[in-house]
């Protein structure tokens, strides 16, 4: 998401955009190469947990922090929760601490709809109680609560956005849609937890970024906003759409492999985004964006080749994911 945010921000009347990125396994400097050619964009290779953050904020005279930095893959959080606590909470603490010390004008935290936990019926609006069920979603909920306490105690100017599942170009192929696309392009089966009946809400990354930038510009201090599309499919339905677009739907039995259910896998996510006024997706619109996403991965083999098997151990049939 971060690289798309930077690209869009550089089209706006913004004086300077400062990127801080650790470039973990999911990071890729190629994602921001075009942005770095812009003289208004600067890059620091750093961990948000490091003391260097103070130097960057002070030297660049940062007046707003938008925090995309996070460990986000639920399966990884189950096998290695420490990394999520360090980045999603302690790294967040470091950013917020120096934000307060330097009197920034706004801290915008990019969170997730997963903090609500499973929504079996209806939709969760921004007043819905937090009920995280994985180490990942718990770390994001904890980060939100820490920031809200800083907002109330120290006056940190704060906005939180809770986004549904993003998809689009440059997404690391551990997430469902890029995982399915890249494995099919490599003639390997898609790996689906359980029976693939879990329901997820999808928004195209560039649509999500436009909403985040709109919130950033308005600077709604102390507010929380859901950013969703209202468009939901089961994981199996999403997978079937990708099979159809790639012309291999008739090989479904060979190209979908059902593996161990994720421990305590949330069955359904659904958020209400009326507060921000986000429009709902039509099926044809989602299909068009999914086709564009598939075309991007098909034309950027060098970007993802060699990455698609790195997370296969999370899906191995017959093995405990705990």
PDB file of C-alpha atoms in Angstrom, residues 137-299:
ATOM      1  CA  UNK A 137      -5.186  -8.229  14.647  1.00  0.00           C
ATOM      2  CA  UNK A 138      -4.465  -8.022  18.386  1.00  0.00           C
ATOM      3  CA  UNK A 139      -1.261  -6.096  17.675  1.00  0.00           C
ATOM      4  CA  UNK A 140      -3.162  -3.656  15.453  1.00  0.00           C
ATOM      5  CA  UNK A 141      -5.925  -3.211  18.036  1.00  0.00           C
ATOM      6  CA  UNK A 142      -3.317  -2.621  20.756  1.00  0.00           C
ATOM      7  CA  UNK A 143      -1.653  -0.008  18.550  1.00  0.00           C
ATOM      8  CA  UNK A 144      -4.979   1.783  18.129  1.00  0.00           C
ATOM      9  CA  UNK A 145      -5.634   1.825  21.865  1.00  0.00           C
ATOM     10  CA  UNK A 146      -2.138   3.125  22.588  1.00  0.00           C
ATOM     11  CA  UNK A 147      -2.592   5.941  20.090  1.00  0.00           C
ATOM     12  CA  UNK A 148      -6.009   6.842  21.462  1.00  0.00           C
ATOM     13  CA  UNK A 149      -4.520   7.075  24.948  1.00  0.00           C
ATOM     14  CA  UNK A 150      -1.815   9.412  23.595  1.00  0.00           C
ATOM     15  CA  UNK A 151      -4.481  11.490  21.879  1.00  0.00           C
ATOM     16  CA  UNK A 152      -6.345  11.917  25.165  1.00  0.00           C
ATOM     17  CA  UNK A 153      -3.327  12.225  27.464  1.00  0.00           C
ATOM     18  CA  UNK A 154      -0.820  14.200  25.385  1.00  0.00           C
ATOM     19  CA  UNK A 155      -3.025  15.778  22.745  1.00  0.00           C
ATOM     20  CA  UNK A 156      -1.556  13.795  19.836  1.00  0.00           C
ATOM     21  CA  UNK A 157      -3.540  14.843  16.737  1.00  0.00           C
ATOM     22  CA  UNK A 158      -4.853  11.490  15.560  1.00  0.00           C
ATOM     23  CA  UNK A 159      -6.900   9.840  12.832  1.00  0.00           C
ATOM     24  CA  UNK A 160      -7.320   6.073  12.445  1.00  0.00           C
ATOM     25  CA  UNK A 161      -8.480   4.353   9.265  1.00  0.00           C
ATOM     26  CA  UNK A 162      -9.578   0.708   9.291  1.00  0.00           C
ATOM     27  CA  UNK A 163      -9.221  -0.745   5.813  1.00  0.00           C
ATOM     28  CA  UNK A 164     -10.695  -3.926   4.393  1.00  0.00           C
ATOM     29  CA  UNK A 165      -8.610  -6.340   2.286  1.00  0.00           C
ATOM     30  CA  UNK A 166      -6.647  -4.515  -0.403  1.00  0.00           C
ATOM     31  CA  UNK A 167      -5.660  -5.962  -3.763  1.00  0.00           C
ATOM     32  CA  UNK A 168      -3.785  -4.674  -6.785  1.00  0.00           C
ATOM     33  CA  UNK A 169      -0.292  -4.415  -8.287  1.00  0.00           C
ATOM     34  CA  UNK A 170       2.866  -4.876  -6.215  1.00  0.00           C
ATOM     35  CA  UNK A 171       1.216  -6.823  -3.389  1.00  0.00           C
ATOM     36  CA  UNK A 172       3.539  -9.471  -1.970  1.00  0.00           C
ATOM     37  CA  UNK A 173       2.307 -12.945  -3.005  1.00  0.00           C
ATOM     38  CA  UNK A 174       1.529 -14.210   0.482  1.00  0.00           C
ATOM     39  CA  UNK A 175      -1.936 -12.621   0.366  1.00  0.00           C
ATOM     40  CA  UNK A 176      -4.803 -14.509  -1.281  1.00  0.00           C
ATOM     41  CA  UNK A 177      -5.234 -12.709  -4.609  1.00  0.00           C
ATOM     42  CA  UNK A 178      -1.550 -12.323  -5.576  1.00  0.00           C
ATOM     43  CA  UNK A 179      -0.813 -15.797  -4.206  1.00  0.00           C
ATOM     44  CA  UNK A 180      -3.526 -17.294  -6.409  1.00  0.00           C
ATOM     45  CA  UNK A 181      -2.492 -15.329  -9.497  1.00  0.00           C
ATOM     46  CA  UNK A 182       1.233 -16.037  -9.255  1.00  0.00           C
ATOM     47  CA  UNK A 183       0.824 -19.724  -8.470  1.00  0.00           C
ATOM     48  CA  UNK A 184      -1.514 -20.201 -11.421  1.00  0.00           C
ATOM     49  CA  UNK A 185       0.861 -18.319 -13.712  1.00  0.00           C
ATOM     50  CA  UNK A 186       3.551 -20.724 -12.507  1.00  0.00           C
ATOM     51  CA  UNK A 187       1.210 -23.711 -13.104  1.00  0.00           C
ATOM     52  CA  UNK A 188       0.998 -24.509  -9.396  1.00  0.00           C
ATOM     53  CA  UNK A 189      -2.193 -25.115  -7.383  1.00  0.00           C
ATOM     54  CA  UNK A 190      -3.787 -22.397  -5.304  1.00  0.00           C
ATOM     55  CA  UNK A 191      -3.672 -23.239  -1.597  1.00  0.00           C
ATOM     56  CA  UNK A 192      -6.916 -22.522   0.264  1.00  0.00           C
ATOM     57  CA  UNK A 193      -7.465 -22.885   3.996  1.00  0.00           C
ATOM     58  CA  UNK A 194     -10.304 -25.234   4.960  1.00  0.00           C
ATOM     59  CA  UNK A 195     -13.063 -25.238   2.344  1.00  0.00           C
ATOM     60  CA  UNK A 196     -12.498 -21.652   1.206  1.00  0.00           C
ATOM     61  CA  UNK A 197     -15.818 -20.434   2.612  1.00  0.00           C
ATOM     62  CA  UNK A 198     -14.431 -17.511   4.615  1.00  0.00           C
ATOM     63  CA  UNK A 199     -15.874 -14.179   3.463  1.00  0.00           C
ATOM     64  CA  UNK A 200     -13.626 -11.181   2.792  1.00  0.00           C
ATOM     65  CA  UNK A 201     -14.352  -7.613   1.711  1.00  0.00           C
ATOM     66  CA  UNK A 202     -12.167  -6.312  -1.131  1.00  0.00           C
ATOM     67  CA  UNK A 203     -11.062  -2.827  -2.181  1.00  0.00           C
ATOM     68  CA  UNK A 204      -8.628  -1.902  -4.949  1.00  0.00           C
ATOM     69  CA  UNK A 205      -5.478  -0.416  -3.487  1.00  0.00           C
ATOM     70  CA  UNK A 206      -5.655   2.832  -5.466  1.00  0.00           C
ATOM     71  CA  UNK A 207      -9.256   3.420  -4.374  1.00  0.00           C
ATOM     72  CA  UNK A 208      -8.243   2.828  -0.768  1.00  0.00           C
ATOM     73  CA  UNK A 209      -5.316   5.247  -1.077  1.00  0.00           C
ATOM     74  CA  UNK A 210      -7.548   8.008  -2.450  1.00  0.00           C
ATOM     75  CA  UNK A 211      -9.742   7.705   0.638  1.00  0.00           C
ATOM     76  CA  UNK A 212      -6.725   7.774   2.965  1.00  0.00           C
ATOM     77  CA  UNK A 213      -5.377  10.917   1.284  1.00  0.00           C
ATOM     78  CA  UNK A 214      -8.806  12.551   1.561  1.00  0.00           C
ATOM     79  CA  UNK A 215      -8.808  11.828   5.306  1.00  0.00           C
ATOM     80  CA  UNK A 216      -5.246  13.162   5.578  1.00  0.00           C
ATOM     81  CA  UNK A 217      -6.193  16.438   3.920  1.00  0.00           C
ATOM     82  CA  UNK A 218      -9.297  16.980   6.035  1.00  0.00           C
ATOM     83  CA  UNK A 219      -7.381  16.203   9.264  1.00  0.00           C
ATOM     84  CA  UNK A 220     -10.373  14.971  11.279  1.00  0.00           C
ATOM     85  CA  UNK A 221      -8.639  15.041  14.659  1.00  0.00           C
ATOM     86  CA  UNK A 222      -9.739  12.219  16.971  1.00  0.00           C
ATOM     87  CA  UNK A 223     -11.820  10.411  14.351  1.00  0.00           C
ATOM     88  CA  UNK A 224     -11.898   6.798  13.159  1.00  0.00           C
ATOM     89  CA  UNK A 225     -13.004   5.835   9.643  1.00  0.00           C
ATOM     90  CA  UNK A 226     -13.740   2.497   8.011  1.00  0.00           C
ATOM     91  CA  UNK A 227     -12.547   2.216   4.411  1.00  0.00           C
ATOM     92  CA  UNK A 228     -14.292  -0.599   2.581  1.00  0.00           C
ATOM     93  CA  UNK A 229     -16.129  -1.369  -0.632  1.00  0.00           C
ATOM     94  CA  UNK A 230     -19.162  -3.303   0.569  1.00  0.00           C
ATOM     95  CA  UNK A 231     -18.128  -5.983  -1.948  1.00  0.00           C
ATOM     96  CA  UNK A 232     -17.650  -9.416  -0.381  1.00  0.00           C
ATOM     97  CA  UNK A 233     -16.819 -12.855  -1.714  1.00  0.00           C
ATOM     98  CA  UNK A 234     -15.821 -16.153  -0.199  1.00  0.00           C
ATOM     99  CA  UNK A 235     -12.182 -17.046  -0.746  1.00  0.00           C
ATOM    100  CA  UNK A 236     -13.327 -19.851  -3.039  1.00  0.00           C
ATOM    101  CA  UNK A 237     -15.437 -17.442  -5.114  1.00  0.00           C
ATOM    102  CA  UNK A 238     -12.477 -15.079  -5.437  1.00  0.00           C
ATOM    103  CA  UNK A 239     -10.269 -17.963  -6.510  1.00  0.00           C
ATOM    104  CA  UNK A 240     -12.815 -19.144  -9.075  1.00  0.00           C
ATOM    105  CA  UNK A 241     -12.882 -15.664 -10.638  1.00  0.00           C
ATOM    106  CA  UNK A 242      -9.106 -15.772 -11.073  1.00  0.00           C
ATOM    107  CA  UNK A 243      -9.287 -19.258 -12.601  1.00  0.00           C
ATOM    108  CA  UNK A 244     -11.925 -17.995 -15.029  1.00  0.00           C
ATOM    109  CA  UNK A 245      -9.911 -14.947 -16.108  1.00  0.00           C
ATOM    110  CA  UNK A 246      -6.811 -17.064 -16.703  1.00  0.00           C
ATOM    111  CA  UNK A 247      -8.796 -19.525 -18.816  1.00  0.00           C
ATOM    112  CA  UNK A 248      -8.210 -22.532 -16.570  1.00  0.00           C
ATOM    113  CA  UNK A 249     -11.601 -22.856 -14.840  1.00  0.00           C
ATOM    114  CA  UNK A 250     -12.059 -26.343 -16.301  1.00  0.00           C
ATOM    115  CA  UNK A 251      -8.934 -27.474 -14.419  1.00  0.00           C
ATOM    116  CA  UNK A 252     -10.332 -26.375 -11.065  1.00  0.00           C
ATOM    117  CA  UNK A 253      -9.919 -29.785  -9.398  1.00  0.00           C
ATOM    118  CA  UNK A 254      -6.208 -29.807 -10.218  1.00  0.00           C
ATOM    119  CA  UNK A 255      -5.540 -26.157  -9.510  1.00  0.00           C
ATOM    120  CA  UNK A 256      -7.188 -25.721  -6.096  1.00  0.00           C
ATOM    121  CA  UNK A 257      -5.702 -27.555  -3.131  1.00  0.00           C
ATOM    122  CA  UNK A 258      -7.600 -27.377   0.153  1.00  0.00           C
ATOM    123  CA  UNK A 259      -5.258 -27.406   3.142  1.00  0.00           C
ATOM    124  CA  UNK A 260      -5.429 -27.099   6.924  1.00  0.00           C
ATOM    125  CA  UNK A 261      -7.833 -24.459   8.227  1.00  0.00           C
ATOM    126  CA  UNK A 262      -6.065 -21.543   9.865  1.00  0.00           C
ATOM    127  CA  UNK A 263      -6.359 -21.769  13.689  1.00  0.00           C
ATOM    128  CA  UNK A 264      -9.411 -19.776  14.805  1.00  0.00           C
ATOM    129  CA  UNK A 265      -9.874 -18.405  11.292  1.00  0.00           C
ATOM    130  CA  UNK A 266     -12.341 -15.492  11.237  1.00  0.00           C
ATOM    131  CA  UNK A 267     -15.280 -16.583   9.098  1.00  0.00           C
ATOM    132  CA  UNK A 268     -16.505 -13.226   7.816  1.00  0.00           C
ATOM    133  CA  UNK A 269     -15.394  -9.594   7.693  1.00  0.00           C
ATOM    134  CA  UNK A 270     -17.827  -6.818   6.802  1.00  0.00           C
ATOM    135  CA  UNK A 271     -17.537  -3.109   7.530  1.00  0.00           C
ATOM    136  CA  UNK A 272     -19.835  -0.134   7.096  1.00  0.00           C
ATOM    137  CA  UNK A 273     -18.037   2.782   5.404  1.00  0.00           C
ATOM    138  CA  UNK A 274     -20.949   5.237   5.274  1.00  0.00           C
ATOM    139  CA  UNK A 275     -19.281   7.637   7.714  1.00  0.00           C
ATOM    140  CA  UNK A 276     -16.620   8.422   5.109  1.00  0.00           C
ATOM    141  CA  UNK A 277     -19.099   8.142   2.257  1.00  0.00           C
ATOM    142  CA  UNK A 278     -17.243   5.427   0.368  1.00  0.00           C
ATOM    143  CA  UNK A 279     -19.317   4.046  -2.493  1.00  0.00           C
ATOM    144  CA  UNK A 280     -20.039   0.338  -2.870  1.00  0.00           C
ATOM    145  CA  UNK A 281     -18.462  -1.754  -5.613  1.00  0.00           C
ATOM    146  CA  UNK A 282     -20.525  -3.363  -8.331  1.00  0.00           C
ATOM    147  CA  UNK A 283     -19.494  -6.875  -9.387  1.00  0.00           C
ATOM    148  CA  UNK A 284     -18.432  -5.698 -12.865  1.00  0.00           C
ATOM    149  CA  UNK A 285     -16.194  -3.025 -11.347  1.00  0.00           C
ATOM    150  CA  UNK A 286     -14.464  -5.568  -9.103  1.00  0.00           C
ATOM    151  CA  UNK A 287     -14.023  -7.921 -12.051  1.00  0.00           C
ATOM    152  CA  UNK A 288     -12.411  -5.181 -14.143  1.00  0.00           C
ATOM    153  CA  UNK A 289      -9.966  -4.326 -11.361  1.00  0.00           C
ATOM    154  CA  UNK A 290      -9.180  -7.993 -10.794  1.00  0.00           C
ATOM    155  CA  UNK A 291      -8.420  -8.376 -14.505  1.00  0.00           C
ATOM    156  CA  UNK A 292      -6.071  -5.374 -14.344  1.00  0.00           C
ATOM    157  CA  UNK A 293      -4.332  -6.909 -11.339  1.00  0.00           C
ATOM    158  CA  UNK A 294      -3.862 -10.229 -13.141  1.00  0.00           C
ATOM    159  CA  UNK A 295      -2.432  -8.401 -16.175  1.00  0.00           C
ATOM    160  CA  UNK A 296       0.090  -6.624 -13.948  1.00  0.00           C
ATOM    161  CA  UNK A 297       1.420  -9.836 -12.413  1.00  0.00           C
ATOM    162  CA  UNK A 298       1.474 -11.516 -15.820  1.00  0.00           C
ATOM    163  CA  UNK A 299       3.604  -8.685 -17.242  1.00  0.00           C
TER     164      UNK A 299
END
